[in-house]
PDB file of C-alpha atoms in Angstrom:
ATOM      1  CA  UNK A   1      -8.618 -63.471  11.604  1.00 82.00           C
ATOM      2  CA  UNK A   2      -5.446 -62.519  10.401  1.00 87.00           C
ATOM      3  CA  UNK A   3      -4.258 -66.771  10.029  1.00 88.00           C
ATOM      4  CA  UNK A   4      -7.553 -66.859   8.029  1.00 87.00           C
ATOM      5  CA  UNK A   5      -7.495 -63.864   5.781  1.00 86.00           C
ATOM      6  CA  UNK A   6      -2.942 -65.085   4.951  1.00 89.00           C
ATOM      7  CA  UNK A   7      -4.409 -68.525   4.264  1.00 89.00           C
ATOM      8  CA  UNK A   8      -8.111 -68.494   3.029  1.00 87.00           C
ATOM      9  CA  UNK A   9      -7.251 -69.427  -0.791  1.00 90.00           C
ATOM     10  CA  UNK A  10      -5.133 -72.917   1.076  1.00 90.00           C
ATOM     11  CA  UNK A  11      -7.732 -73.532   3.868  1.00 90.00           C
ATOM     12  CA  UNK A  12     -10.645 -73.499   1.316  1.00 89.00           C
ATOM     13  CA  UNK A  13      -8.506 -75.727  -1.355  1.00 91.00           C
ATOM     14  CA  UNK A  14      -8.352 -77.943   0.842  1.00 88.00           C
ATOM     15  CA  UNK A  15     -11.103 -77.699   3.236  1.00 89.00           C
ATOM     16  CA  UNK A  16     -14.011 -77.478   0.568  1.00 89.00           C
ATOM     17  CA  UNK A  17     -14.094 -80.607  -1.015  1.00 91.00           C
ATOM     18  CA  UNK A  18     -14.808 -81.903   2.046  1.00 92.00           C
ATOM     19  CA  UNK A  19     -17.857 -79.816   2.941  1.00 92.00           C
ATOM     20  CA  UNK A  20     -15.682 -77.947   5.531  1.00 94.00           C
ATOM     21  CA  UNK A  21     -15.173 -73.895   5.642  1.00 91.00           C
ATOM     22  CA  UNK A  22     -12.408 -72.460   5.915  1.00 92.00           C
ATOM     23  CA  UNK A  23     -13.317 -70.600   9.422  1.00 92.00           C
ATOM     24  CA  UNK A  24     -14.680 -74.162  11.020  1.00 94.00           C
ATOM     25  CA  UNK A  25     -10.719 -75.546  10.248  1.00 95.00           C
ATOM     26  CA  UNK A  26      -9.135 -72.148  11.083  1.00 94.00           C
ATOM     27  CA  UNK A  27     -11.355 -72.220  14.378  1.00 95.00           C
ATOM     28  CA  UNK A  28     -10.357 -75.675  15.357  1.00 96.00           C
ATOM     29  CA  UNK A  29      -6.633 -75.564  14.695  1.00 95.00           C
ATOM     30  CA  UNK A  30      -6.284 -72.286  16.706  1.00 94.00           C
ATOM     31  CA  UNK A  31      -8.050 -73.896  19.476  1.00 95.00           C
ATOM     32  CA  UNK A  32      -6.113 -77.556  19.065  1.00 95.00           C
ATOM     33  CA  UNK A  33      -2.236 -76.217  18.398  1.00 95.00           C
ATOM     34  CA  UNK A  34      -2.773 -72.394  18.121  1.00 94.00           C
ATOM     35  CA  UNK A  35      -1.956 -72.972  14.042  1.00 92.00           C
ATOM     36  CA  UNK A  36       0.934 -75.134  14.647  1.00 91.00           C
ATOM     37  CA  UNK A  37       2.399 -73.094  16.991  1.00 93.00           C
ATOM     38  CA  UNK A  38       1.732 -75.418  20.221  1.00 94.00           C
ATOM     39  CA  UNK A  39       1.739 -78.819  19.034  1.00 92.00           C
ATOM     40  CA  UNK A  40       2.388 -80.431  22.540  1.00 94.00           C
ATOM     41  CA  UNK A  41       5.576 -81.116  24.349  1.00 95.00           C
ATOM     42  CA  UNK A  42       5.054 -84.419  25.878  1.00 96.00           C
ATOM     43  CA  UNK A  43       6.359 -87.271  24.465  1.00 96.00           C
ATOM     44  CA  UNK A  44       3.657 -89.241  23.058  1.00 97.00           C
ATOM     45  CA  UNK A  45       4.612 -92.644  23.450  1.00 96.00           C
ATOM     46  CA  UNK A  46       4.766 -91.946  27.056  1.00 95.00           C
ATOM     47  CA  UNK A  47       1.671 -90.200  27.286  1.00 96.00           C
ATOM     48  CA  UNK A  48      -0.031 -93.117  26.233  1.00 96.00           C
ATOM     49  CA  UNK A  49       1.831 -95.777  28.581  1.00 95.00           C
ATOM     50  CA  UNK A  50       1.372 -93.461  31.513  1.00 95.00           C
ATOM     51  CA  UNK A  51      -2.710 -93.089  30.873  1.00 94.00           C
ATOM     52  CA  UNK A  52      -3.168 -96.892  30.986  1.00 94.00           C
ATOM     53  CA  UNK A  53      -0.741 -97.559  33.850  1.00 93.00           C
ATOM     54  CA  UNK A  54      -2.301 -95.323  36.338  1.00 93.00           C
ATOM     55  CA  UNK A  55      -6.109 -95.605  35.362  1.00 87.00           C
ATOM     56  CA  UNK A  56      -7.711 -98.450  37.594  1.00 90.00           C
ATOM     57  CA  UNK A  57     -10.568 -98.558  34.678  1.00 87.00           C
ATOM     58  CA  UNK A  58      -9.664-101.548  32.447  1.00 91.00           C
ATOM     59  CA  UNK A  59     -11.621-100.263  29.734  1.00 92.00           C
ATOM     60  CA  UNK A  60     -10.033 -97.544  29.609  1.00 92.00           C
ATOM     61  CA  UNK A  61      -6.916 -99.012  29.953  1.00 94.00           C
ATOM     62  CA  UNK A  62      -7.658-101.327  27.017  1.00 95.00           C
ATOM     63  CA  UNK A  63      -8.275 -98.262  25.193  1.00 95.00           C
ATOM     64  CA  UNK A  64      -5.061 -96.346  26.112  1.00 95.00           C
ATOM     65  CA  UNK A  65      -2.716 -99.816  25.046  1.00 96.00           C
ATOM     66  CA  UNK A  66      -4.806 -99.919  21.951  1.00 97.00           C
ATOM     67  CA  UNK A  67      -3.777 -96.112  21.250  1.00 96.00           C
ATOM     68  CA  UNK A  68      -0.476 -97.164  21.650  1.00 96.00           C
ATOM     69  CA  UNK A  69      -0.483-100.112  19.256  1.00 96.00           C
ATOM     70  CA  UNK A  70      -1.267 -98.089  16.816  1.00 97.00           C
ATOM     71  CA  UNK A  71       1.081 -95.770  17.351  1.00 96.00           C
ATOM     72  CA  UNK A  72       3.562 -98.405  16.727  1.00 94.00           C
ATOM     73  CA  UNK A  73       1.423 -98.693  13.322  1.00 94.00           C
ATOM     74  CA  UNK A  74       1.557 -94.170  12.845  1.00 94.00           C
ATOM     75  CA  UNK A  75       5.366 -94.378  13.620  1.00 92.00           C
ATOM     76  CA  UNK A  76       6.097 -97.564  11.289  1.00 90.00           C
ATOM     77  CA  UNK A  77       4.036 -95.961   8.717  1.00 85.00           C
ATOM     78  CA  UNK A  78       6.162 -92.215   9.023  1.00 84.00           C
ATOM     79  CA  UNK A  79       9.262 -94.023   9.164  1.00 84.00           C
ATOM     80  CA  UNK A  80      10.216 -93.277  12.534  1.00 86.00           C
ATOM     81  CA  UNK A  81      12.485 -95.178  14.351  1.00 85.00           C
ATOM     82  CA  UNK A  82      12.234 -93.883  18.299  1.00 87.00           C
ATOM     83  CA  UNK A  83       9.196 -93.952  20.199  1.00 83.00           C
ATOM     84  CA  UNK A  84      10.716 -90.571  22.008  1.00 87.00           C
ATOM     85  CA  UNK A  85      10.404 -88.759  18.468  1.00 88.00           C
ATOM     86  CA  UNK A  86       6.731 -88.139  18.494  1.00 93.00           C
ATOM     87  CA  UNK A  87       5.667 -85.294  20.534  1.00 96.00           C
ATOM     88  CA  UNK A  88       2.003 -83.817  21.473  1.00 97.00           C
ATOM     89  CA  UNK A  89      -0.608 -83.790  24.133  1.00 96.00           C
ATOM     90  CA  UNK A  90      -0.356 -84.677  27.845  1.00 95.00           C
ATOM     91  CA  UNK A  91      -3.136 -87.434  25.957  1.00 94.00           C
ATOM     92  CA  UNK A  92      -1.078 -88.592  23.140  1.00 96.00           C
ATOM     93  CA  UNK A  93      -2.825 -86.423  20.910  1.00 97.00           C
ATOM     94  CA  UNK A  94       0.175 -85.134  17.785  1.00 97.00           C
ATOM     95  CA  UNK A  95       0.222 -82.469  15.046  1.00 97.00           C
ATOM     96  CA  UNK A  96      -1.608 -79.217  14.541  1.00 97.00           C
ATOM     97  CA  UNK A  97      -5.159 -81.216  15.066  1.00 97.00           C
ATOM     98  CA  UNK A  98      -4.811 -83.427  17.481  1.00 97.00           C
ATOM     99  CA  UNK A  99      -5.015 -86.696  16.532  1.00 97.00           C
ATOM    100  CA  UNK A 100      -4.449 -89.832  19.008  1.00 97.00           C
ATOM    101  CA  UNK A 101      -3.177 -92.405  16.865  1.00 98.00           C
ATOM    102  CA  UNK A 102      -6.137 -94.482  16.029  1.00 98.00           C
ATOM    103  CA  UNK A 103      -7.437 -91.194  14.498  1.00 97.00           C
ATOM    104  CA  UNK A 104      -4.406 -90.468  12.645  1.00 97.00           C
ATOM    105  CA  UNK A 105      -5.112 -94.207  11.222  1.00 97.00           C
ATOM    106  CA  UNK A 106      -8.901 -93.745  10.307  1.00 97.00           C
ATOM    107  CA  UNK A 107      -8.930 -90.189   9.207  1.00 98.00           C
ATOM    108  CA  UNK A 108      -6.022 -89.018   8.109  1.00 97.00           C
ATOM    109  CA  UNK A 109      -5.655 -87.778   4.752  1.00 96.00           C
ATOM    110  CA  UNK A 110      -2.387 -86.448   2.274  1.00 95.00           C
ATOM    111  CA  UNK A 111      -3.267 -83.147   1.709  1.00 94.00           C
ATOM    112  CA  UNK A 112      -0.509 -82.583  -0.537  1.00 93.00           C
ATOM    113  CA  UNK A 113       0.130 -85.041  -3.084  1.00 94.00           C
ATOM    114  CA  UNK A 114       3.354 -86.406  -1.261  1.00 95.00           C
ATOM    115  CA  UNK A 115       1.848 -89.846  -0.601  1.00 93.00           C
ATOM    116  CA  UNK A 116       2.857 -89.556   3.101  1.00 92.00           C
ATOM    117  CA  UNK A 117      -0.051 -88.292   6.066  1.00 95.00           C
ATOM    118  CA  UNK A 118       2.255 -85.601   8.318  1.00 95.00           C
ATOM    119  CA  UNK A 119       0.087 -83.968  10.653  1.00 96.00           C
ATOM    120  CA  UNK A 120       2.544 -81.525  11.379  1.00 96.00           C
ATOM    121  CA  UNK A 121       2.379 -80.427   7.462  1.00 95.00           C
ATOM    122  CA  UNK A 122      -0.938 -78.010   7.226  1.00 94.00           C
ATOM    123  CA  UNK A 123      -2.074 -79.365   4.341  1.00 94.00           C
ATOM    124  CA  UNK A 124      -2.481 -82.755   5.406  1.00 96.00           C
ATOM    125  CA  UNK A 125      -3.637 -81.668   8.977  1.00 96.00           C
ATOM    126  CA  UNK A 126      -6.236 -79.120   7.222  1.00 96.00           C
ATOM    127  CA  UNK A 127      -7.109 -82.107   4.808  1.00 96.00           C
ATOM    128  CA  UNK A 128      -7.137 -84.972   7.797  1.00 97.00           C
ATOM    129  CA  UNK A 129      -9.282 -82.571  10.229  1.00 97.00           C
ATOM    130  CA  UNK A 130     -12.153 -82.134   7.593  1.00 97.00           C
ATOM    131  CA  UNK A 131     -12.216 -85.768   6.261  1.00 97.00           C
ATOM    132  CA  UNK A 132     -12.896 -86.251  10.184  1.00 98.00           C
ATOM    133  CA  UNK A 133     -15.846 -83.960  10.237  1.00 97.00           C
ATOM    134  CA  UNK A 134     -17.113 -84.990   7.119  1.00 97.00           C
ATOM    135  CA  UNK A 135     -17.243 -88.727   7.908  1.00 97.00           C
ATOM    136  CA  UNK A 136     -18.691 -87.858  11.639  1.00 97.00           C
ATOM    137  CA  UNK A 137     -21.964 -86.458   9.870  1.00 97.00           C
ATOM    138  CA  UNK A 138     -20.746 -82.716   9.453  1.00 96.00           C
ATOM    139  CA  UNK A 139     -23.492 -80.696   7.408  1.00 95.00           C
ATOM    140  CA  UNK A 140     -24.570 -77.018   6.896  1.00 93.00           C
ATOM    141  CA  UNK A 141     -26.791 -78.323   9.674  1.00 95.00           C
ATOM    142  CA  UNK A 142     -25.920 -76.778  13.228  1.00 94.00           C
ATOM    143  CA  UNK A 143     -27.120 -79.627  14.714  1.00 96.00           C
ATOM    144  CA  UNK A 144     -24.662 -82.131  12.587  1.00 97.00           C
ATOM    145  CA  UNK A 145     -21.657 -79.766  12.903  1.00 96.00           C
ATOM    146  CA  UNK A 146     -21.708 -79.719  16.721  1.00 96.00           C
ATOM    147  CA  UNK A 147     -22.245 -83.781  16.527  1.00 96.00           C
ATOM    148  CA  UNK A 148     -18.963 -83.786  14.689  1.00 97.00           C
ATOM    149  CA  UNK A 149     -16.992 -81.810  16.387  1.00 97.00           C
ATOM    150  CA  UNK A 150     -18.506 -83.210  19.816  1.00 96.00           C
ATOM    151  CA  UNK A 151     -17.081 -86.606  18.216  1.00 95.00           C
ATOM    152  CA  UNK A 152     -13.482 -84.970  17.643  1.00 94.00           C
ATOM    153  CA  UNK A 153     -13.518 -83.012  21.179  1.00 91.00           C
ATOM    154  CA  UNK A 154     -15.900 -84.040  24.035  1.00 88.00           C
ATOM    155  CA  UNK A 155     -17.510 -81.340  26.571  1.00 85.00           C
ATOM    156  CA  UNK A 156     -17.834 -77.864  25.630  1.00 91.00           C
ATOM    157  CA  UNK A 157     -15.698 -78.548  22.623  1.00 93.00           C
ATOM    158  CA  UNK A 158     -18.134 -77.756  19.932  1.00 94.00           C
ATOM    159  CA  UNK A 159     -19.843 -74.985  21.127  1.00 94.00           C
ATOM    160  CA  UNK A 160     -16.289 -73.067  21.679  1.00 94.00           C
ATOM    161  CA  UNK A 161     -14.914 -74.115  17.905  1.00 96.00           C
ATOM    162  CA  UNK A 162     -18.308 -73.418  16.212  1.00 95.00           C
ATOM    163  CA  UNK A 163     -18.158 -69.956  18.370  1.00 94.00           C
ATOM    164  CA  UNK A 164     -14.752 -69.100  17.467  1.00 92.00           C
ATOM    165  CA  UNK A 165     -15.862 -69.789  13.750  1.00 92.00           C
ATOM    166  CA  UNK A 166     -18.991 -67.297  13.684  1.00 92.00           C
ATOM    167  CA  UNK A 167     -16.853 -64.702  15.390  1.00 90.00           C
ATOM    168  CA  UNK A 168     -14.466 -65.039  12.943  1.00 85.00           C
ATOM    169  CA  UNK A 169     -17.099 -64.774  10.392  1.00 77.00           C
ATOM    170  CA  UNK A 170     -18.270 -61.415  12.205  1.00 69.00           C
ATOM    171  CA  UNK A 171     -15.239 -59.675  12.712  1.00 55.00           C
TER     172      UNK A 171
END
């Protein structure tokens, strides 16, 4: 409540145009990074390497190298130059929403008028979450929202951010 009510004016800026409220993105960052303030630890490079070594699933492995392609393509495109600079997720997942790198790719967005996507800025991670939603069906619909979000998270995912959001609401 209290990230919500300091940033409300920023979160619906930004948020809005895409359909998105400001609680749904408030919601979903707390329960991704805690706003920013948990982003991950693990080096993401490795995270990636390490899923499709051990799985015996090639499909899934396919899917892990592919992540990491294109986060050769995310690190190119930020300008870094170590694959031990990117941190996140015990699953590769970076910045205050969680992207894996394919996601970064396909949804992320420059909040801020700097012509670069940074995750780890909140403008472009409030602005890259929603253009997510949006393009994964989100609608005032319940039924839509928990599609998208079951697109960004898998299991229980939606029901806890959509939760979070109508307490927040409440409160």
């Amino acid at each position: 409540k209290q990230f919500l009510s300091q940033y409300r004016e920023f979160l619906d800026s930004v948020a809005k145009p895409f359909g998105i409220s400001a609680r749904v993105i408030a919601a979903l960052l707390r329960t991704e990074s805690d706003f920013g303030e948990a982003p991950g630890e693990y080096v993401v490079a490795n995270a990636l390497y390490t899923a499709a070594r051990i799985t015996m699933d090639s499909l899934k492995r396919a899917r892990e190298l592919h992540e990491l392609a294109a986060l050769l393509r995310v690190m190119k495109t930020a300008g870094m130059d170590s694959l031990f600079a990117l941190r996140g997720s015990w699953r590769g997942a970076f910045g205050f929403p969680q992207f894996r790198p394919t996601s970064y790719l396909a949804y992320g967005v420059d909040g801020n008028g700097d012509d670069v996507v940074d995750l780890f800025m909140f403008s472009d991670a409030v602005a890259s979450a929603s253009n997510y939603l949006r393009i994964h069906g989100w609608s005032p619909r319940y039924r839509d929202q928990r599609r998208a979000l079951y697109a960004y998270n898998r299991g229980g995912y939606a029901d806890a951010v959509l939760s979070y959001a109508a307490r927040i609401a409440m409160d």
